[in-house]
């Protein structure tokens, strides 16, 4: 198992890395909270100290939970009730106070991992082709068609569309989109996301299918609304045609 260890104390970190290695776990140790958001995607579990030099570990936990459900075990000297409650409410799977016995730590890691594995047991195969109105996104083939015509997208444009289309009809936060496409939920690439979304809307020529949710993120609209809108337009057009024919009918 790949363990991500966020710990600023070199002595504690070295002892944990060695102990985890002896029990079959490969550990990447980081000193700063910002590195957790960089490396979490390649990890199976996070051991998180709260007293990090660049930011409070609880803030790291909050930011991580905005983009990932990675199992987190807090391992800290901060044992007051308020910290424990905050940590668990922010999404920690377990909370241990230093010093902790190695056997207990390993047992807690096993329990959290087992629980997460059961929670993420394979479900029905995901839909790999997504349709909204006349836009068709083939996720595996990385192909997009609009009204039957293939549209050429750049790698990043398709990556963005794939994240949104894979959750069609569901709001996706800006941070989650940045994390899944760039592997970094920080705002350093935020402007790049805006540019790519503008280009994507222009190429698809269906801006109503890429909805901006102010203050949160984006949604790739499902096609029900589009079908309803089209049905309404067809109905109006049909009524208009009948009215026009009736007005010209000499029998009237």
Short mmCIF file of C-alpha atoms in Angstrom, two decimals:
data_model
loop_
_atom_site.label_atom_id
_atom_site.label_comp_id
_atom_site.label_asym_id
_atom_site.label_seq_id
_atom_site.Cartn_x
_atom_site.Cartn_y
_atom_site.Cartn_z
CA UNK A 1 0.00 0.00 0.00
CA UNK A 2 1.16 3.52 -0.85
CA UNK A 3 1.10 5.70 2.26
CA UNK A 4 1.48 9.47 2.17
CA UNK A 5 2.96 10.76 5.43
CA UNK A 6 2.68 14.47 6.23
CA UNK A 7 5.05 14.99 9.17
CA UNK A 8 7.46 17.84 9.88
CA UNK A 9 9.53 16.08 12.58
CA UNK A 10 12.41 14.24 10.88
CA UNK A 11 12.89 11.75 13.72
CA UNK A 12 9.24 10.79 13.92
CA UNK A 13 8.99 10.60 10.13
CA UNK A 14 12.03 8.32 9.82
CA UNK A 15 10.72 5.93 12.48
CA UNK A 16 7.29 5.76 10.85
CA UNK A 17 8.69 5.21 7.35
CA UNK A 18 10.85 2.34 8.61
CA UNK A 19 8.04 0.73 10.62
CA UNK A 20 5.60 0.95 7.73
CA UNK A 21 8.18 -0.48 5.34
CA UNK A 22 8.72 -3.45 7.66
CA UNK A 23 5.00 -4.18 7.40
CA UNK A 24 4.81 -3.98 3.61
CA UNK A 25 3.86 -0.34 3.10
CA UNK A 26 5.70 2.07 0.78
CA UNK A 27 5.72 5.56 2.25
CA UNK A 28 6.22 8.99 0.68
CA UNK A 29 7.04 11.53 3.37
CA UNK A 30 6.24 15.21 2.86
CA UNK A 31 6.92 18.07 5.24
CA UNK A 32 4.43 20.68 4.02
CA UNK A 33 0.68 20.71 3.77
CA UNK A 34 0.70 21.96 0.19
CA UNK A 35 2.49 18.77 -0.86
CA UNK A 36 -0.45 16.68 0.32
CA UNK A 37 -2.61 18.20 -2.43
CA UNK A 38 0.14 17.48 -4.95
CA UNK A 39 0.77 13.81 -4.14
CA UNK A 40 -2.52 12.50 -2.74
CA UNK A 41 -3.67 11.04 -6.06
CA UNK A 42 -0.84 8.48 -6.08
CA UNK A 43 -1.54 7.39 -2.49
CA UNK A 44 -3.84 4.86 -0.82
CA UNK A 45 -3.86 6.46 2.64
CA UNK A 46 -2.73 9.67 4.31
CA UNK A 47 -1.14 9.88 7.75
CA UNK A 48 -1.58 13.53 8.68
CA UNK A 49 0.16 15.51 11.41
CA UNK A 50 -1.68 18.71 12.30
CA UNK A 51 1.37 20.79 13.25
CA UNK A 52 2.81 21.40 9.79
CA UNK A 53 5.15 24.35 9.17
CA UNK A 54 3.21 26.03 6.34
CA UNK A 55 -0.42 25.49 7.36
CA UNK A 56 -2.61 23.87 9.96
CA UNK A 57 -3.28 20.20 9.23
CA UNK A 58 -7.02 20.73 9.69
CA UNK A 59 -6.97 23.21 6.81
CA UNK A 60 -5.14 20.61 4.72
CA UNK A 61 -7.83 18.08 5.59
CA UNK A 62 -10.59 20.50 4.62
CA UNK A 63 -8.94 21.23 1.26
CA UNK A 64 -8.33 17.55 0.59
CA UNK A 65 -11.92 16.60 1.29
CA UNK A 66 -13.07 19.12 -1.31
CA UNK A 67 -11.41 17.01 -4.02
CA UNK A 68 -10.80 13.49 -2.69
CA UNK A 69 -12.13 10.74 -0.43
CA UNK A 70 -8.62 9.40 0.27
CA UNK A 71 -8.60 7.63 3.68
CA UNK A 72 -7.03 9.89 6.31
CA UNK A 73 -5.65 8.95 9.71
CA UNK A 74 -4.71 12.00 11.79
CA UNK A 75 -1.55 11.35 13.84
CA UNK A 76 -0.77 14.31 16.07
CA UNK A 77 0.25 15.51 19.51
CA UNK A 78 -2.91 17.65 19.59
CA UNK A 79 -5.20 15.66 21.85
CA UNK A 80 -7.71 18.22 23.10
CA UNK A 81 -11.34 17.37 22.55
CA UNK A 82 -12.00 20.33 20.27
CA UNK A 83 -9.25 19.28 17.83
CA UNK A 84 -10.38 15.66 17.84
CA UNK A 85 -14.00 16.61 17.12
CA UNK A 86 -13.01 19.09 14.39
CA UNK A 87 -10.73 16.54 12.73
CA UNK A 88 -13.42 13.88 12.61
CA UNK A 89 -16.09 16.30 11.42
CA UNK A 90 -13.82 17.56 8.65
CA UNK A 91 -13.56 14.02 7.31
CA UNK A 92 -10.72 12.19 9.07
CA UNK A 93 -11.35 8.44 9.12
CA UNK A 94 -9.50 8.06 12.42
CA UNK A 95 -7.68 10.25 14.93
CA UNK A 96 -4.66 9.12 16.99
CA UNK A 97 -2.75 11.11 19.59
CA UNK A 98 1.04 10.79 19.87
CA UNK A 99 2.77 8.90 21.23
CA UNK A 100 0.98 5.92 19.75
CA UNK A 101 1.92 2.26 19.94
CA UNK A 102 2.99 0.85 16.59
CA UNK A 103 0.68 -2.17 16.82
CA UNK A 104 -2.32 0.10 17.37
CA UNK A 105 -1.34 2.39 14.49
CA UNK A 106 -1.02 -0.57 12.12
CA UNK A 107 -4.35 -1.97 13.29
CA UNK A 108 -6.08 1.38 12.74
CA UNK A 109 -4.55 1.66 9.26
CA UNK A 110 -5.80 -1.83 8.38
CA UNK A 111 -9.30 -1.04 9.67
CA UNK A 112 -9.57 2.24 7.76
CA UNK A 113 -8.25 0.64 4.58
CA UNK A 114 -10.63 -2.29 4.86
CA UNK A 115 -13.58 0.03 5.42
CA UNK A 116 -12.64 2.17 2.43
CA UNK A 117 -12.20 -0.89 0.20
CA UNK A 118 -15.67 -2.12 1.09
CA UNK A 119 -17.14 1.33 0.48
CA UNK A 120 -15.54 1.54 -2.96
CA UNK A 121 -16.35 -2.01 -4.08
CA UNK A 122 -16.89 -2.17 -7.86
CA UNK A 123 -20.40 -1.28 -8.92
CA UNK A 124 -21.99 -1.57 -12.31
CA UNK A 125 -19.65 -0.62 -15.19
CA UNK A 126 -19.57 3.11 -15.75
CA UNK A 127 -21.19 4.53 -18.84
CA UNK A 128 -18.38 5.25 -21.27
CA UNK A 129 -20.38 7.18 -23.85
CA UNK A 130 -22.24 10.26 -22.69
CA UNK A 131 -24.88 12.11 -24.71
CA UNK A 132 -26.40 15.50 -24.08
CA UNK A 133 -28.67 16.95 -26.75
CA UNK A 134 -26.71 16.35 -30.00
CA UNK A 135 -23.31 16.18 -28.28
CA UNK A 136 -21.79 12.72 -27.90
CA UNK A 137 -18.66 12.14 -25.80
CA UNK A 138 -16.85 8.79 -26.12
CA UNK A 139 -14.73 8.70 -22.98
CA UNK A 140 -12.58 5.68 -23.86
CA UNK A 141 -12.00 6.64 -27.48
CA UNK A 142 -11.50 10.33 -26.51
CA UNK A 143 -13.81 11.35 -29.33
CA UNK A 144 -16.47 14.07 -29.44
CA UNK A 145 -19.22 14.54 -31.99
CA UNK A 146 -21.65 17.43 -32.30
CA UNK A 147 -24.67 16.85 -34.53
CA UNK A 148 -22.82 13.83 -35.96
CA UNK A 149 -19.67 15.76 -36.89
CA UNK A 150 -16.43 15.03 -35.05
CA UNK A 151 -14.92 17.94 -33.14
CA UNK A 152 -11.16 18.20 -32.62
CA UNK A 153 -10.20 19.02 -29.02
CA UNK A 154 -6.82 19.50 -27.41
CA UNK A 155 -5.73 17.04 -24.73
CA UNK A 156 -6.60 19.41 -21.88
CA UNK A 157 -9.92 20.41 -23.43
CA UNK A 158 -10.97 16.77 -23.66
CA UNK A 159 -9.71 16.05 -20.12
CA UNK A 160 -11.92 18.85 -18.79
CA UNK A 161 -14.92 17.68 -20.80
CA UNK A 162 -14.35 14.06 -19.71
CA UNK A 163 -14.46 15.00 -16.01
CA UNK A 164 -17.69 16.94 -16.49
CA UNK A 165 -19.31 14.45 -18.89
CA UNK A 166 -18.42 11.57 -16.59
CA UNK A 167 -20.69 13.23 -14.03
CA UNK A 168 -23.30 14.54 -16.46
CA UNK A 169 -26.05 16.44 -14.72
CA UNK A 170 -23.98 16.73 -11.53
CA UNK A 171 -22.21 19.84 -10.28
CA UNK A 172 -18.40 19.51 -10.19
CA UNK A 173 -16.46 21.95 -8.03
CA UNK A 174 -13.76 24.10 -9.58
CA UNK A 175 -11.21 22.62 -7.14
CA UNK A 176 -12.14 19.06 -8.10
CA UNK A 177 -11.82 19.87 -11.79
CA UNK A 178 -8.38 21.44 -11.25
CA UNK A 179 -7.29 18.46 -9.19
CA UNK A 180 -8.42 15.80 -11.66
CA UNK A 181 -7.12 17.52 -14.79
CA UNK A 182 -3.94 19.16 -13.50
CA UNK A 183 -3.37 17.06 -10.36
CA UNK A 184 -3.35 20.23 -8.27
CA UNK A 185 -6.29 21.95 -6.61
CA UNK A 186 -4.28 25.14 -6.05
CA UNK A 187 -5.34 28.24 -7.94
CA UNK A 188 -2.04 28.63 -9.83
CA UNK A 189 -3.61 27.04 -12.91
CA UNK A 190 -7.04 28.57 -12.35
CA UNK A 191 -6.69 31.06 -15.20
CA UNK A 192 -5.64 28.26 -17.54
CA UNK A 193 -8.88 26.45 -16.71
CA UNK A 194 -10.90 29.55 -17.68
CA UNK A 195 -9.13 29.78 -21.04
CA UNK A 196 -9.66 26.09 -21.84
CA UNK A 197 -13.35 26.26 -20.90
CA UNK A 198 -13.84 29.26 -23.19
CA UNK A 199 -12.23 27.38 -26.07
CA UNK A 200 -14.24 24.25 -25.29
CA UNK A 201 -17.54 26.13 -25.38
CA UNK A 202 -16.59 27.74 -28.68
CA UNK A 203 -15.71 24.40 -30.29
CA UNK A 204 -18.83 22.60 -29.09
CA UNK A 205 -21.07 25.53 -30.11
CA UNK A 206 -23.45 24.44 -27.36
CA UNK A 207 -22.66 26.84 -24.48
CA UNK A 208 -25.92 25.94 -22.71
CA UNK A 209 -24.56 22.42 -22.05
CA UNK A 210 -21.57 23.72 -20.06
CA UNK A 211 -23.17 25.58 -17.19
CA UNK A 212 -21.19 27.75 -14.79
CA UNK A 213 -22.42 27.47 -11.20
CA UNK A 214 -21.40 30.75 -9.64
CA UNK A 215 -19.17 30.37 -6.60
CA UNK A 216 -18.85 26.59 -7.00
CA UNK A 217 -17.96 25.10 -10.36
CA UNK A 218 -19.53 23.66 -13.50
CA UNK A 219 -22.04 21.15 -14.83
CA UNK A 220 -22.28 19.32 -18.13
CA UNK A 221 -26.04 19.58 -18.64
CA UNK A 222 -28.05 16.44 -19.24
CA UNK A 223 -30.05 16.28 -22.41
CA UNK A 224 -33.52 16.18 -20.84
CA UNK A 225 -33.73 19.96 -20.66
CA UNK A 226 -32.52 20.19 -24.24
CA UNK A 227 -35.14 17.68 -25.39
CA UNK A 228 -37.82 19.55 -23.45
CA UNK A 229 -36.71 22.85 -25.01
CA UNK A 230 -36.66 21.32 -28.46
CA UNK A 231 -40.08 19.76 -27.88
CA UNK A 232 -41.45 23.14 -26.85
CA UNK A 233 -39.98 24.81 -29.93
CA UNK A 234 -41.34 22.07 -32.21
CA UNK A 235 -44.75 22.41 -30.59
CA UNK A 236 -44.73 26.18 -31.04
CA UNK A 237 -43.56 25.85 -34.64
CA UNK A 238 -46.29 23.31 -35.35
CA UNK A 239 -48.98 25.53 -33.84
CA UNK A 240 -47.60 28.50 -35.76
CA UNK A 241 -47.75 26.59 -39.02
CA UNK A 242 -51.34 25.50 -38.40
CA UNK A 243 -52.36 29.05 -37.49
CA UNK A 244 -50.75 30.33 -40.67
CA UNK A 245 -52.52 27.73 -42.81
CA UNK A 246 -55.82 28.47 -41.10
CA UNK A 247 -55.48 32.19 -41.81
CA UNK A 248 -55.04 31.44 -45.50
CA UNK A 249 -57.92 28.94 -45.64
CA UNK A 250 -60.62 30.56 -47.88
CA UNK A 251 -63.27 28.59 -46.05
CA UNK A 252 -62.53 30.65 -42.96
#
